[in-house]
PDB file of C-alpha atoms in Angstrom:
ATOM      1  CA  MET A   1       0.117  -0.293   0.153  1.00 44.00           C
ATOM      2  CA  LYS A   2       2.935   2.394   0.709  1.00 43.00           C
ATOM      3  CA  LYS A   3       4.344   2.201  -2.689  1.00 46.00           C
ATOM      4  CA  LEU A   4       0.816   2.674  -4.245  1.00 43.00           C
ATOM      5  CA  LEU A   5       0.416   5.844  -2.309  1.00 39.00           C
ATOM      6  CA  LEU A   6       3.869   7.008  -3.543  1.00 42.00           C
ATOM      7  CA  LEU A   7       3.137   6.418  -6.901  1.00 44.00           C
ATOM      8  CA  LEU A   8      -0.072   8.125  -6.553  1.00 41.00           C
ATOM      9  CA  LEU A   9       1.494  11.260  -4.909  1.00 39.00           C
ATOM     10  CA  PHE A  10       4.264  11.132  -7.542  1.00 41.00           C
ATOM     11  CA  MET A  11       1.855  10.879 -10.538  1.00 41.00           C
ATOM     12  CA  LEU A  12      -0.552  13.768  -9.080  1.00 38.00           C
ATOM     13  CA  SER A  13       2.383  15.982  -8.769  1.00 37.00           C
ATOM     14  CA  SER A  14       3.359  15.608 -12.353  1.00 36.00           C
ATOM     15  CA  PHE A  15       0.029  15.630 -13.921  1.00 34.00           C
ATOM     16  CA  TYR A  16      -0.188  16.679 -17.709  1.00 34.00           C
ATOM     17  CA  CYS A  17       3.628  16.573 -17.550  1.00 35.00           C
ATOM     18  CA  PHE A  18       6.262  13.994 -18.333  1.00 33.00           C
ATOM     19  CA  ALA A  19       6.445  11.683 -15.668  1.00 42.00           C
ATOM     20  CA  PHE A  20       9.321   9.848 -16.823  1.00 45.00           C
ATOM     21  CA  ASN A  21      12.255  10.278 -19.471  1.00 44.00           C
ATOM     22  CA  MET A  22      10.855   7.697 -21.541  1.00 56.00           C
ATOM     23  CA  GLN A  23       8.869   7.495 -24.602  1.00 64.00           C
ATOM     24  CA  HIS A  24       6.747   5.473 -26.599  1.00 76.00           C
ATOM     25  CA  LEU A  25       4.701   4.055 -23.428  1.00 82.00           C
ATOM     26  CA  ASN A  26       2.452   1.378 -24.885  1.00 86.00           C
ATOM     27  CA  ALA A  27       1.684  -1.355 -21.973  1.00 91.00           C
ATOM     28  CA  ALA A  28       1.862  -1.644 -18.281  1.00 92.00           C
ATOM     29  CA  ALA A  29       1.625  -4.454 -15.856  1.00 95.00           C
ATOM     30  CA  GLN A  30       1.938  -4.724 -11.843  1.00 95.00           C
ATOM     31  CA  ASP A  31       3.254  -7.436  -9.965  1.00 96.00           C
ATOM     32  CA  ASN A  32       2.203  -8.813  -6.551  1.00 94.00           C
ATOM     33  CA  ASN A  33       4.448  -6.297  -4.605  1.00 93.00           C
ATOM     34  CA  LYS A  34       2.827  -3.495  -6.435  1.00 91.00           C
ATOM     35  CA  ASN A  35       5.661  -2.166  -8.524  1.00 94.00           C
ATOM     36  CA  ILE A  36       4.595  -1.353 -12.064  1.00 92.00           C
ATOM     37  CA  TYR A  37       6.288  -2.176 -15.398  1.00 95.00           C
ATOM     38  CA  PHE A  38       6.429  -0.131 -18.626  1.00 93.00           C
ATOM     39  CA  SER A  39       6.717  -1.284 -22.279  1.00 93.00           C
ATOM     40  CA  SER A  40       8.571   1.361 -23.925  1.00 91.00           C
ATOM     41  CA  HIS A  41      10.755   2.047 -27.090  1.00 91.00           C
ATOM     42  CA  ASP A  42      14.180   1.426 -25.074  1.00 92.00           C
ATOM     43  CA  GLY A  43      12.990  -1.786 -23.013  1.00 95.00           C
ATOM     44  CA  VAL A  44      10.705  -2.306 -20.013  1.00 96.00           C
ATOM     45  CA  TYR A  45      11.141  -0.067 -16.807  1.00 94.00           C
ATOM     46  CA  ARG A  46      10.516  -0.824 -13.261  1.00 95.00           C
ATOM     47  CA  PHE A  47       9.088   1.717 -10.940  1.00 88.00           C
ATOM     48  CA  ASP A  48       8.547   0.931  -7.341  1.00 85.00           C
ATOM     49  CA  GLY A  49       6.842   4.088  -6.209  1.00 77.00           C
ATOM     50  CA  SER A  50      10.044   6.399  -5.881  1.00 77.00           C
ATOM     51  CA  HIS A  51      12.640   5.103  -8.587  1.00 82.00           C
ATOM     52  CA  TYR A  52      12.624   3.856 -11.919  1.00 87.00           C
ATOM     53  CA  LEU A  53      14.891   1.297 -13.512  1.00 93.00           C
ATOM     54  CA  ASN A  54      15.305   0.120 -17.258  1.00 95.00           C
ATOM     55  CA  LEU A  55      15.574  -4.029 -16.586  1.00 97.00           C
ATOM     56  CA  SER A  56      18.014  -4.216 -19.225  1.00 97.00           C
ATOM     57  CA  SER A  57      20.525  -2.401 -17.026  1.00 96.00           C
ATOM     58  CA  ILE A  58      20.459  -5.339 -14.452  1.00 97.00           C
ATOM     59  CA  SER A  59      19.737  -8.385 -16.857  1.00 98.00           C
ATOM     60  CA  ALA A  60      20.550  -9.789 -19.959  1.00 98.00           C
ATOM     61  CA  LEU A  61      17.000  -8.440 -21.387  1.00 98.00           C
ATOM     62  CA  PRO A  62      17.672  -6.455 -24.582  1.00 97.00           C
ATOM     63  CA  LYS A  63      17.571  -3.054 -24.465  1.00 96.00           C
ATOM     64  CA  ARG A  64      14.968  -2.476 -27.817  1.00 95.00           C
ATOM     65  CA  TRP A  65      11.498  -1.409 -28.616  1.00 95.00           C
ATOM     66  CA  THR A  66       8.855  -3.289 -26.624  1.00 96.00           C
ATOM     67  CA  SER A  67       5.602  -4.078 -27.804  1.00 95.00           C
ATOM     68  CA  ASP A  68       4.008  -5.717 -24.701  1.00 97.00           C
ATOM     69  CA  VAL A  69       4.485  -6.869 -20.999  1.00 97.00           C
ATOM     70  CA  VAL A  70       2.565  -8.724 -18.960  1.00 97.00           C
ATOM     71  CA  PHE A  71       2.829 -10.091 -15.361  1.00 97.00           C
ATOM     72  CA  GLN A  72       2.324 -14.021 -14.199  1.00 95.00           C
ATOM     73  CA  SER A  73       2.130 -14.786 -10.451  1.00 91.00           C
ATOM     74  CA  PRO A  74       4.179 -15.580  -8.477  1.00 92.00           C
ATOM     75  CA  GLY A  75       7.144 -13.769 -10.283  1.00 95.00           C
ATOM     76  CA  TYR A  76       7.689 -13.487 -14.045  1.00 97.00           C
ATOM     77  CA  LEU A  77       7.317 -10.853 -16.728  1.00 98.00           C
ATOM     78  CA  TYR A  78       6.903 -11.706 -20.305  1.00 98.00           C
ATOM     79  CA  ILE A  79       8.143  -9.294 -22.587  1.00 98.00           C
ATOM     80  CA  ALA A  80       7.494  -8.867 -26.631  1.00 98.00           C
ATOM     81  CA  TYR A  81       9.762  -7.184 -29.052  1.00 98.00           C
ATOM     82  CA  LYS A  82       8.461  -4.893 -31.648  1.00 95.00           C
ATOM     83  CA  ASP A  83      11.124  -6.303 -34.442  1.00 94.00           C
ATOM     84  CA  LYS A  84      10.953 -10.037 -33.037  1.00 95.00           C
ATOM     85  CA  ASP A  85      11.646 -12.062 -29.751  1.00 97.00           C
ATOM     86  CA  VAL A  86       9.630 -13.033 -26.746  1.00 98.00           C
ATOM     87  CA  TRP A  87      11.570 -13.287 -23.292  1.00 98.00           C
ATOM     88  CA  GLN A  88      10.886 -14.167 -19.886  1.00 98.00           C
ATOM     89  CA  PHE A  89      12.216 -12.493 -16.730  1.00 98.00           C
ATOM     90  CA  ASP A  90      12.344 -13.739 -13.297  1.00 98.00           C
ATOM     91  CA  ILE A  91      11.610 -10.471 -11.180  1.00 97.00           C
ATOM     92  CA  HIS A  92      13.040 -12.502  -7.718  1.00 97.00           C
ATOM     93  CA  THR A  93      16.383 -14.068  -9.503  1.00 97.00           C
ATOM     94  CA  LEU A  94      16.858 -11.246 -12.241  1.00 97.00           C
ATOM     95  CA  GLU A  95      17.437 -13.978 -14.865  1.00 98.00           C
ATOM     96  CA  ALA A  96      16.160 -13.149 -18.236  1.00 98.00           C
ATOM     97  CA  THR A  97      15.618 -16.048 -20.815  1.00 97.00           C
ATOM     98  CA  LYS A  98      14.823 -15.749 -24.628  1.00 97.00           C
ATOM     99  CA  LEU A  99      11.624 -17.927 -25.110  1.00 97.00           C
ATOM    100  CA  SER A 100      10.832 -17.590 -28.896  1.00 96.00           C
ATOM    101  CA  ASP A 101      11.975 -15.631 -31.961  1.00 96.00           C
ATOM    102  CA  ILE A 102       8.318 -14.897 -32.878  1.00 96.00           C
ATOM    103  CA  THR A 103       7.297 -11.140 -33.761  1.00 97.00           C
ATOM    104  CA  ALA A 104       4.128 -11.025 -31.363  1.00 97.00           C
ATOM    105  CA  SER A 105       2.030  -7.890 -31.187  1.00 96.00           C
ATOM    106  CA  LYS A 106       0.469  -8.810 -28.116  1.00 97.00           C
ATOM    107  CA  LEU A 107       0.921 -11.374 -25.208  1.00 98.00           C
ATOM    108  CA  ALA A 108      -1.416 -12.945 -22.530  1.00 98.00           C
ATOM    109  CA  ALA A 109      -0.735 -15.493 -19.491  1.00 97.00           C
ATOM    110  CA  ASN A 110      -2.618 -17.478 -17.765  1.00 94.00           C
ATOM    111  CA  ASN A 111      -1.819 -20.086 -14.896  1.00 90.00           C
ATOM    112  CA  THR A 112      -0.362 -22.560 -17.816  1.00 93.00           C
ATOM    113  CA  HIS A 113       0.297 -21.024 -20.836  1.00 96.00           C
ATOM    114  CA  LEU A 114       1.488 -17.908 -22.772  1.00 97.00           C
ATOM    115  CA  PHE A 115      -0.466 -16.502 -25.538  1.00 98.00           C
ATOM    116  CA  ILE A 116       1.562 -14.927 -28.343  1.00 98.00           C
ATOM    117  CA  LEU A 117      -0.074 -13.271 -31.047  1.00 98.00           C
ATOM    118  CA  GLY A 118       1.562 -13.030 -34.653  1.00 97.00           C
ATOM    119  CA  ARG A 119       0.291 -11.273 -37.481  1.00 95.00           C
ATOM    120  CA  GLU A 120      -1.406 -14.608 -38.872  1.00 96.00           C
ATOM    121  CA  GLN A 121      -1.438 -17.080 -36.019  1.00 97.00           C
ATOM    122  CA  LEU A 122      -1.601 -17.515 -32.179  1.00 97.00           C
ATOM    123  CA  THR A 123       1.186 -19.304 -30.631  1.00 97.00           C
ATOM    124  CA  LEU A 124       0.433 -21.261 -27.124  1.00 96.00           C
ATOM    125  CA  LEU A 125       3.402 -21.700 -25.079  1.00 96.00           C
ATOM    126  CA  ASN A 126       3.595 -24.371 -22.148  1.00 95.00           C
ATOM    127  CA  LEU A 127       4.953 -22.658 -19.129  1.00 93.00           C
ATOM    128  CA  LYS A 128       6.061 -25.886 -17.804  1.00 93.00           C
ATOM    129  CA  THR A 129       7.440 -27.627 -21.130  1.00 94.00           C
ATOM    130  CA  LEU A 130       8.049 -25.036 -23.069  1.00 93.00           C
ATOM    131  CA  GLU A 131       6.319 -26.928 -26.210  1.00 95.00           C
ATOM    132  CA  THR A 132       4.190 -24.424 -28.260  1.00 95.00           C
ATOM    133  CA  THR A 133       1.279 -25.355 -30.324  1.00 95.00           C
ATOM    134  CA  HIS A 134      -0.925 -23.246 -32.806  1.00 96.00           C
ATOM    135  CA  PRO A 135      -4.406 -23.174 -32.115  1.00 96.00           C
ATOM    136  CA  LEU A 136      -5.315 -20.486 -34.815  1.00 97.00           C
ATOM    137  CA  SER A 137      -3.200 -20.022 -37.794  1.00 96.00           C
ATOM    138  CA  LYS A 138      -3.403 -18.768 -41.278  1.00 96.00           C
ATOM    139  CA  LYS A 139      -5.658 -15.742 -40.672  1.00 97.00           C
ATOM    140  CA  ALA A 140      -5.757 -12.817 -42.719  1.00 97.00           C
ATOM    141  CA  LYS A 141      -5.430 -10.677 -39.573  1.00 97.00           C
ATOM    142  CA  MET A 142      -5.188 -11.218 -35.933  1.00 98.00           C
ATOM    143  CA  PHE A 143      -6.883  -8.329 -33.726  1.00 98.00           C
ATOM    144  CA  ASP A 144      -6.146  -8.807 -29.987  1.00 98.00           C
ATOM    145  CA  VAL A 145      -5.639 -11.783 -27.216  1.00 98.00           C
ATOM    146  CA  SER A 146      -6.631 -11.935 -23.579  1.00 98.00           C
ATOM    147  CA  ALA A 147      -6.288 -14.774 -20.917  1.00 97.00           C
ATOM    148  CA  SER A 148      -8.350 -15.567 -18.023  1.00 92.00           C
ATOM    149  CA  ALA A 149      -7.011 -18.215 -15.371  1.00 87.00           C
ATOM    150  CA  ASN A 150      -7.987 -21.215 -17.167  1.00 87.00           C
ATOM    151  CA  HIS A 151      -8.269 -20.391 -20.631  1.00 91.00           C
ATOM    152  CA  GLY A 152      -7.630 -17.576 -23.324  1.00 96.00           C
ATOM    153  CA  TYR A 153      -9.838 -15.596 -26.172  1.00 98.00           C
ATOM    154  CA  VAL A 154      -8.519 -14.390 -29.579  1.00 98.00           C
ATOM    155  CA  MET A 155     -10.211 -12.055 -31.925  1.00 98.00           C
ATOM    156  CA  ALA A 156      -9.215 -12.670 -35.662  1.00 98.00           C
ATOM    157  CA  ASN A 157     -10.577 -11.503 -39.023  1.00 98.00           C
ATOM    158  CA  ASP A 158     -12.961 -14.438 -38.953  1.00 98.00           C
ATOM    159  CA  GLY A 159     -14.489 -13.932 -35.497  1.00 98.00           C
ATOM    160  CA  VAL A 160     -13.960 -14.521 -31.686  1.00 98.00           C
ATOM    161  CA  TYR A 161     -12.445 -17.910 -30.312  1.00 98.00           C
ATOM    162  CA  VAL A 162     -12.154 -19.439 -26.823  1.00 98.00           C
ATOM    163  CA  ILE A 163      -8.877 -21.295 -26.467  1.00 97.00           C
ATOM    164  CA  ASN A 164      -8.456 -24.178 -24.336  1.00 91.00           C
ATOM    165  CA  GLU A 165      -5.394 -26.031 -24.046  1.00 82.00           C
ATOM    166  CA  SER A 166      -4.517 -26.478 -27.594  1.00 79.00           C
ATOM    167  CA  SER A 167      -8.027 -26.145 -29.102  1.00 92.00           C
ATOM    168  CA  ALA A 168      -9.721 -23.243 -30.517  1.00 96.00           C
ATOM    169  CA  ARG A 169     -13.829 -23.027 -30.327  1.00 97.00           C
ATOM    170  CA  LEU A 170     -15.685 -20.233 -32.447  1.00 98.00           C
ATOM    171  CA  ILE A 171     -17.850 -18.270 -30.476  1.00 98.00           C
ATOM    172  CA  ASP A 172     -18.803 -15.260 -32.723  1.00 98.00           C
ATOM    173  CA  GLY A 173     -18.417 -15.925 -36.346  1.00 98.00           C
ATOM    174  CA  THR A 174     -18.847 -12.009 -37.432  1.00 98.00           C
ATOM    175  CA  SER A 175     -16.308 -10.956 -39.946  1.00 98.00           C
ATOM    176  CA  VAL A 176     -14.264  -8.495 -38.062  1.00 98.00           C
ATOM    177  CA  SER A 177     -12.930  -4.813 -39.424  1.00 98.00           C
ATOM    178  CA  LYS A 178     -11.851  -3.453 -36.240  1.00 97.00           C
ATOM    179  CA  GLY A 179     -11.982  -4.612 -32.613  1.00 98.00           C
ATOM    180  CA  GLU A 180     -10.526  -5.550 -29.573  1.00 98.00           C
ATOM    181  CA  LEU A 181     -11.532  -7.935 -26.298  1.00 98.00           C
ATOM    182  CA  VAL A 182     -10.405  -8.376 -22.656  1.00 98.00           C
ATOM    183  CA  ALA A 183     -11.245 -11.515 -20.606  1.00 98.00           C
ATOM    184  CA  THR A 184     -12.792 -11.599 -17.231  1.00 96.00           C
ATOM    185  CA  PRO A 185     -13.147 -14.182 -14.668  1.00 95.00           C
ATOM    186  CA  TYR A 186     -16.937 -14.901 -16.031  1.00 95.00           C
ATOM    187  CA  GLY A 187     -16.088 -14.868 -19.841  1.00 97.00           C
ATOM    188  CA  VAL A 188     -14.993 -12.223 -22.482  1.00 98.00           C
ATOM    189  CA  VAL A 189     -15.872  -8.710 -23.094  1.00 98.00           C
ATOM    190  CA  TYR A 190     -15.070  -7.582 -26.730  1.00 98.00           C
ATOM    191  CA  PHE A 191     -16.024  -4.632 -29.219  1.00 98.00           C
ATOM    192  CA  LEU A 192     -16.411  -5.784 -32.770  1.00 98.00           C
ATOM    193  CA  ASN A 193     -16.918  -3.332 -35.460  1.00 98.00           C
ATOM    194  CA  ASP A 194     -19.871  -1.341 -34.088  1.00 97.00           C
ATOM    195  CA  HIS A 195     -21.172  -2.796 -30.718  1.00 98.00           C
ATOM    196  CA  MET A 196     -20.244  -4.182 -27.688  1.00 98.00           C
ATOM    197  CA  THR A 197     -20.662  -7.458 -26.590  1.00 98.00           C
ATOM    198  CA  SER A 198     -20.331  -9.644 -23.207  1.00 98.00           C
ATOM    199  CA  TYR A 199     -20.076 -13.148 -23.228  1.00 97.00           C
ATOM    200  CA  SER A 200     -20.446 -15.686 -20.294  1.00 96.00           C
ATOM    201  CA  TYR A 201     -18.089 -18.900 -20.834  1.00 95.00           C
ATOM    202  CA  LEU A 202     -20.195 -20.983 -18.066  1.00 93.00           C
ATOM    203  CA  ASN A 203     -23.523 -20.131 -19.529  1.00 94.00           C
ATOM    204  CA  ASP A 204     -22.327 -19.760 -23.093  1.00 95.00           C
ATOM    205  CA  VAL A 205     -24.523 -16.598 -23.603  1.00 96.00           C
ATOM    206  CA  LYS A 206     -24.145 -13.261 -24.910  1.00 97.00           C
ATOM    207  CA  ILE A 207     -25.423  -9.702 -24.217  1.00 97.00           C
ATOM    208  CA  VAL A 208     -24.982  -7.154 -26.879  1.00 97.00           C
ATOM    209  CA  ASN A 209     -25.098  -3.308 -26.409  1.00 98.00           C
ATOM    210  CA  ASP A 210     -25.745  -1.604 -29.955  1.00 97.00           C
ATOM    211  CA  GLU A 211     -25.418   1.701 -28.596  1.00 97.00           C
ATOM    212  CA  ILE A 212     -21.873   1.450 -27.830  1.00 98.00           C
ATOM    213  CA  THR A 213     -20.624   2.011 -31.128  1.00 97.00           C
ATOM    214  CA  SER A 214     -16.871   2.799 -30.364  1.00 97.00           C
ATOM    215  CA  ALA A 215     -14.705   1.658 -28.112  1.00 98.00           C
ATOM    216  CA  ARG A 216     -11.116   0.987 -27.356  1.00 97.00           C
ATOM    217  CA  HIS A 217      -8.729   0.008 -24.666  1.00 96.00           C
ATOM    218  CA  LEU A 218     -10.793  -2.059 -22.780  1.00 97.00           C
ATOM    219  CA  ARG A 219      -9.999  -2.874 -19.121  1.00 96.00           C
ATOM    220  CA  PHE A 220     -11.566  -5.033 -16.932  1.00 96.00           C
ATOM    221  CA  SER A 221     -11.973  -3.900 -13.081  1.00 93.00           C
ATOM    222  CA  PRO A 222     -13.337  -6.443 -10.226  1.00 91.00           C
ATOM    223  CA  PRO A 223     -15.787  -7.348  -9.587  1.00 91.00           C
ATOM    224  CA  TYR A 224     -18.023  -6.336 -12.559  1.00 93.00           C
ATOM    225  CA  PHE A 225     -16.770  -3.284 -14.239  1.00 94.00           C
ATOM    226  CA  LEU A 226     -15.240  -2.185 -17.781  1.00 96.00           C
ATOM    227  CA  TYR A 227     -13.488   0.917 -18.903  1.00 96.00           C
ATOM    228  CA  TYR A 228     -13.226   1.792 -22.287  1.00 97.00           C
ATOM    229  CA  VAL A 229     -12.230   4.952 -24.526  1.00 97.00           C
ATOM    230  CA  ASP A 230     -14.964   6.211 -26.756  1.00 97.00           C
ATOM    231  CA  ARG A 231     -13.629   8.997 -29.451  1.00 95.00           C
ATOM    232  CA  GLY A 232     -10.987  10.129 -26.318  1.00 94.00           C
ATOM    233  CA  SER A 233     -13.570   9.963 -23.403  1.00 95.00           C
ATOM    234  CA  ILE A 234     -13.157   7.151 -20.708  1.00 95.00           C
ATOM    235  CA  ASN A 235     -16.411   5.568 -19.817  1.00 96.00           C
ATOM    236  CA  GLN A 236     -17.444   2.826 -17.396  1.00 96.00           C
ATOM    237  CA  ALA A 237     -19.942   0.306 -17.860  1.00 96.00           C
ATOM    238  CA  GLU A 238     -20.660  -3.496 -16.037  1.00 95.00           C
ATOM    239  CA  ILE A 239     -20.396  -6.271 -17.763  1.00 94.00           C
ATOM    240  CA  THR A 240     -23.173  -8.383 -16.950  1.00 91.00           C
ATOM    241  CA  GLN A 241     -25.621  -6.075 -19.225  1.00 93.00           C
ATOM    242  CA  LEU A 242     -23.390  -3.814 -20.522  1.00 96.00           C
ATOM    243  CA  SER A 243     -25.346  -0.987 -19.114  1.00 95.00           C
ATOM    244  CA  VAL A 244     -22.933   2.524 -19.212  1.00 96.00           C
ATOM    245  CA  LEU A 245     -22.595   3.713 -15.719  1.00 95.00           C
ATOM    246  CA  GLN A 246     -20.149   6.750 -16.148  1.00 93.00           C
ATOM    247  CA  LYS A 247     -19.355   8.860 -19.130  1.00 94.00           C
ATOM    248  CA  GLY A 248     -16.292  11.177 -19.372  1.00 92.00           C
ATOM    249  CA  ILE A 249     -14.306   9.922 -16.428  1.00 90.00           C
ATOM    250  CA  ASN A 250     -11.365  11.985 -17.841  1.00 88.00           C
ATOM    251  CA  PRO A 251     -11.162  15.672 -17.393  1.00 81.00           C
ATOM    252  CA  ARG A 252     -10.942  16.033 -21.234  1.00 85.00           C
ATOM    253  CA  PRO A 253     -10.938  13.967 -24.231  1.00 88.00           C
ATOM    254  CA  GLN A 254      -7.783  12.599 -25.432  1.00 88.00           C
ATOM    255  CA  ALA A 255      -5.711  10.006 -27.491  1.00 88.00           C
ATOM    256  CA  TYR A 256      -4.566   7.410 -25.224  1.00 89.00           C
ATOM    257  CA  LYS A 257      -2.148   4.327 -25.883  1.00 88.00           C
ATOM    258  CA  ASP A 258      -3.686   2.313 -23.250  1.00 91.00           C
ATOM    259  CA  LEU A 259      -5.576   1.958 -20.114  1.00 92.00           C
ATOM    260  CA  PHE A 260      -4.450   0.133 -16.883  1.00 90.00           C
ATOM    261  CA  VAL A 261      -6.110  -0.861 -13.589  1.00 90.00           C
ATOM    262  CA  ASP A 262      -4.100  -1.526 -10.689  1.00 87.00           C
ATOM    263  CA  ASP A 263      -4.826  -3.896  -8.028  1.00 84.00           C
ATOM    264  CA  GLU A 264      -6.385  -1.237  -5.851  1.00 82.00           C
ATOM    265  CA  GLN A 265      -8.875  -0.471  -8.291  1.00 84.00           C
ATOM    266  CA  ASN A 266      -7.297   2.842  -9.695  1.00 86.00           C
ATOM    267  CA  LEU A 267      -7.600   3.641 -13.210  1.00 89.00           C
ATOM    268  CA  TRP A 268      -4.277   5.003 -14.949  1.00 87.00           C
ATOM    269  CA  THR A 269      -3.879   6.162 -18.702  1.00 87.00           C
ATOM    270  CA  LEU A 270      -0.958   5.753 -20.632  1.00 84.00           C
ATOM    271  CA  ASP A 271      -0.143   8.301 -23.293  1.00 79.00           C
ATOM    272  CA  VAL A 272       3.047   8.331 -25.274  1.00 66.00           C
ATOM    273  CA  ASN A 273       5.166   9.933 -22.853  1.00 69.00           C
ATOM    274  CA  ASN A 274       2.680  10.126 -19.758  1.00 73.00           C
ATOM    275  CA  PHE A 275       1.509   7.694 -17.176  1.00 75.00           C
ATOM    276  CA  GLU A 276      -0.865   9.396 -15.130  1.00 76.00           C
ATOM    277  CA  VAL A 277      -3.922   8.614 -12.854  1.00 77.00           C
ATOM    278  CA  VAL A 278      -7.329   9.990 -13.883  1.00 77.00           C
ATOM    279  CA  SER A 279      -9.493  12.241 -12.125  1.00 46.00           C
ATOM    280  CA  SER A 280     -10.698  11.584  -8.514  1.00 40.00           C
ATOM    281  CA  LYS A 281     -14.363  10.761 -10.013  1.00 40.00           C
ATOM    282  CA  VAL A 282     -12.986   7.272 -10.295  1.00 44.00           C
ATOM    283  CA  ARG A 283     -13.825   5.177  -7.112  1.00 47.00           C
ATOM    284  CA  LEU A 284     -15.012   1.434  -6.012  1.00 39.00           C
ATOM    285  CA  ASP A 285     -17.792   1.453  -3.702  1.00 46.00           C
ATOM    286  CA  ARG A 286     -17.564  -2.065  -2.077  1.00 42.00           C
ATOM    287  CA  LEU A 287     -20.494  -4.378  -1.292  1.00 48.00           C
ATOM    288  CA  SER A 288     -19.103  -7.042   1.072  1.00 52.00           C
ATOM    289  CA  VAL A 289     -21.381 -10.006   0.281  1.00 49.00           C
ATOM    290  CA  ALA A 290     -20.213 -13.576   0.118  1.00 49.00           C
ATOM    291  CA  SER A 291     -22.159 -14.471  -3.308  1.00 47.00           C
ATOM    292  CA  ILE A 292     -21.094 -16.725  -6.040  1.00 43.00           C
ATOM    293  CA  TYR A 293     -23.717 -15.711  -8.515  1.00 42.00           C
ATOM    294  CA  ASN A 294     -24.579 -12.209  -8.746  1.00 48.00           C
ATOM    295  CA  VAL A 295     -26.141 -10.014 -11.653  1.00 51.00           C
ATOM    296  CA  ILE A 296     -25.911  -6.326 -11.761  1.00 50.00           C
ATOM    297  CA  THR A 297     -28.251  -3.929 -14.046  1.00 54.00           C
ATOM    298  CA  THR A 298     -29.669  -0.666 -14.294  1.00 54.00           C
ATOM    299  CA  VAL A 299     -33.369   0.107 -13.017  1.00 61.00           C
ATOM    300  CA  ASN A 300     -34.803   3.999 -13.343  1.00 59.00           C
ATOM    301  CA  ASN A 301     -31.341   5.227 -12.847  1.00 58.00           C
ATOM    302  CA  LYS A 302     -30.416   2.986  -9.930  1.00 60.00           C
ATOM    303  CA  THR A 303     -28.020   0.077  -9.922  1.00 60.00           C
ATOM    304  CA  TRP A 304     -29.664  -3.192  -8.719  1.00 61.00           C
ATOM    305  CA  ILE A 305     -27.212  -6.074  -7.472  1.00 60.00           C
ATOM    306  CA  VAL A 306     -29.011  -9.583  -7.135  1.00 58.00           C
ATOM    307  CA  THR A 307     -27.045 -11.885  -4.944  1.00 63.00           C
ATOM    308  CA  ASP A 308     -27.046 -14.932  -3.231  1.00 57.00           C
ATOM    309  CA  GLU A 309     -27.850 -13.247   0.009  1.00 66.00           C
ATOM    310  CA  GLY A 310     -30.645 -10.828  -1.711  1.00 69.00           C
ATOM    311  CA  LEU A 311     -31.373  -7.684  -3.621  1.00 73.00           C
ATOM    312  CA  TYR A 312     -29.622  -4.557  -2.810  1.00 66.00           C
ATOM    313  CA  THR A 313     -29.729  -1.091  -4.712  1.00 72.00           C
ATOM    314  CA  TYR A 314     -26.627   1.280  -5.389  1.00 58.00           C
ATOM    315  CA  GLU A 315     -27.447   5.092  -5.607  1.00 64.00           C
ATOM    316  CA  ASP A 316     -25.106   8.147  -4.700  1.00 60.00           C
ATOM    317  CA  GLY A 317     -22.604   5.909  -3.386  1.00 53.00           C
ATOM    318  CA  GLN A 318     -24.835   3.842  -0.701  1.00 60.00           C
ATOM    319  CA  TYR A 319     -26.038   0.297  -1.086  1.00 59.00           C
ATOM    320  CA  SER A 320     -29.725  -0.578   0.551  1.00 69.00           C
TER     321      SER A 320
END
């Protein structure tokens, strides 16, 4: 918590200013000790709340342009380089290992596999055996990949797939011209062409919102929230019914490279040269209920939460 508070104070003091001496920030990840890692034009940087450090200066990691960085518990970073190569970095021993010479635009990791998104195929790397498979290949274009604890999701030119081990199953066969997705503990939320969809893996059910016609940089925030950018404006929705809860969370519309939600549910924005917290309008009012099956919906401008323990309503920051 101390590191996160230091990070908040540091970023707030430099709001709308260059936070670091870095360029071309395009991704961020956080480890279990609240250190944040940035993918940049000259490698990956670690920020511990008061200092930042290029990992290439303390390891064998190349100091080159990176396209993505993801963290996998208990202590590994996976890094994709823009020209080629995917590396593993042990944050405890500082050991760096080259895993592949694939040119990857995006990475995702779950408990057992690393998902490596190439231009025309998905490569699945078994993190125990380091064996690779290709559940999807020979696609005209690969758009995005994301992973939950036990499986992953991929958006290609011919639709959206769920990936289990080495098999791929098509869950939406719509031809894709633009889009992206984010995995959740319950399934996946994806923007495809001109609408948003929430898919439940357990129930094999899709909820569609045709009123969300533009969305980029989808980010899941536990337990049921989604942030996305609509023409420079950051909005918040809930994922079960895709109801939009807040619009214009950021102070002014802006072009972003990415959004990032830390483990304290704070929302951050990545610009080409900046990493900063959005306005204090973003907050999480917790409902402490021991419930497995939950539904959230909006009724007469109030948020209703149906749980195993009963029905709750949420209004003006209060549950009743």
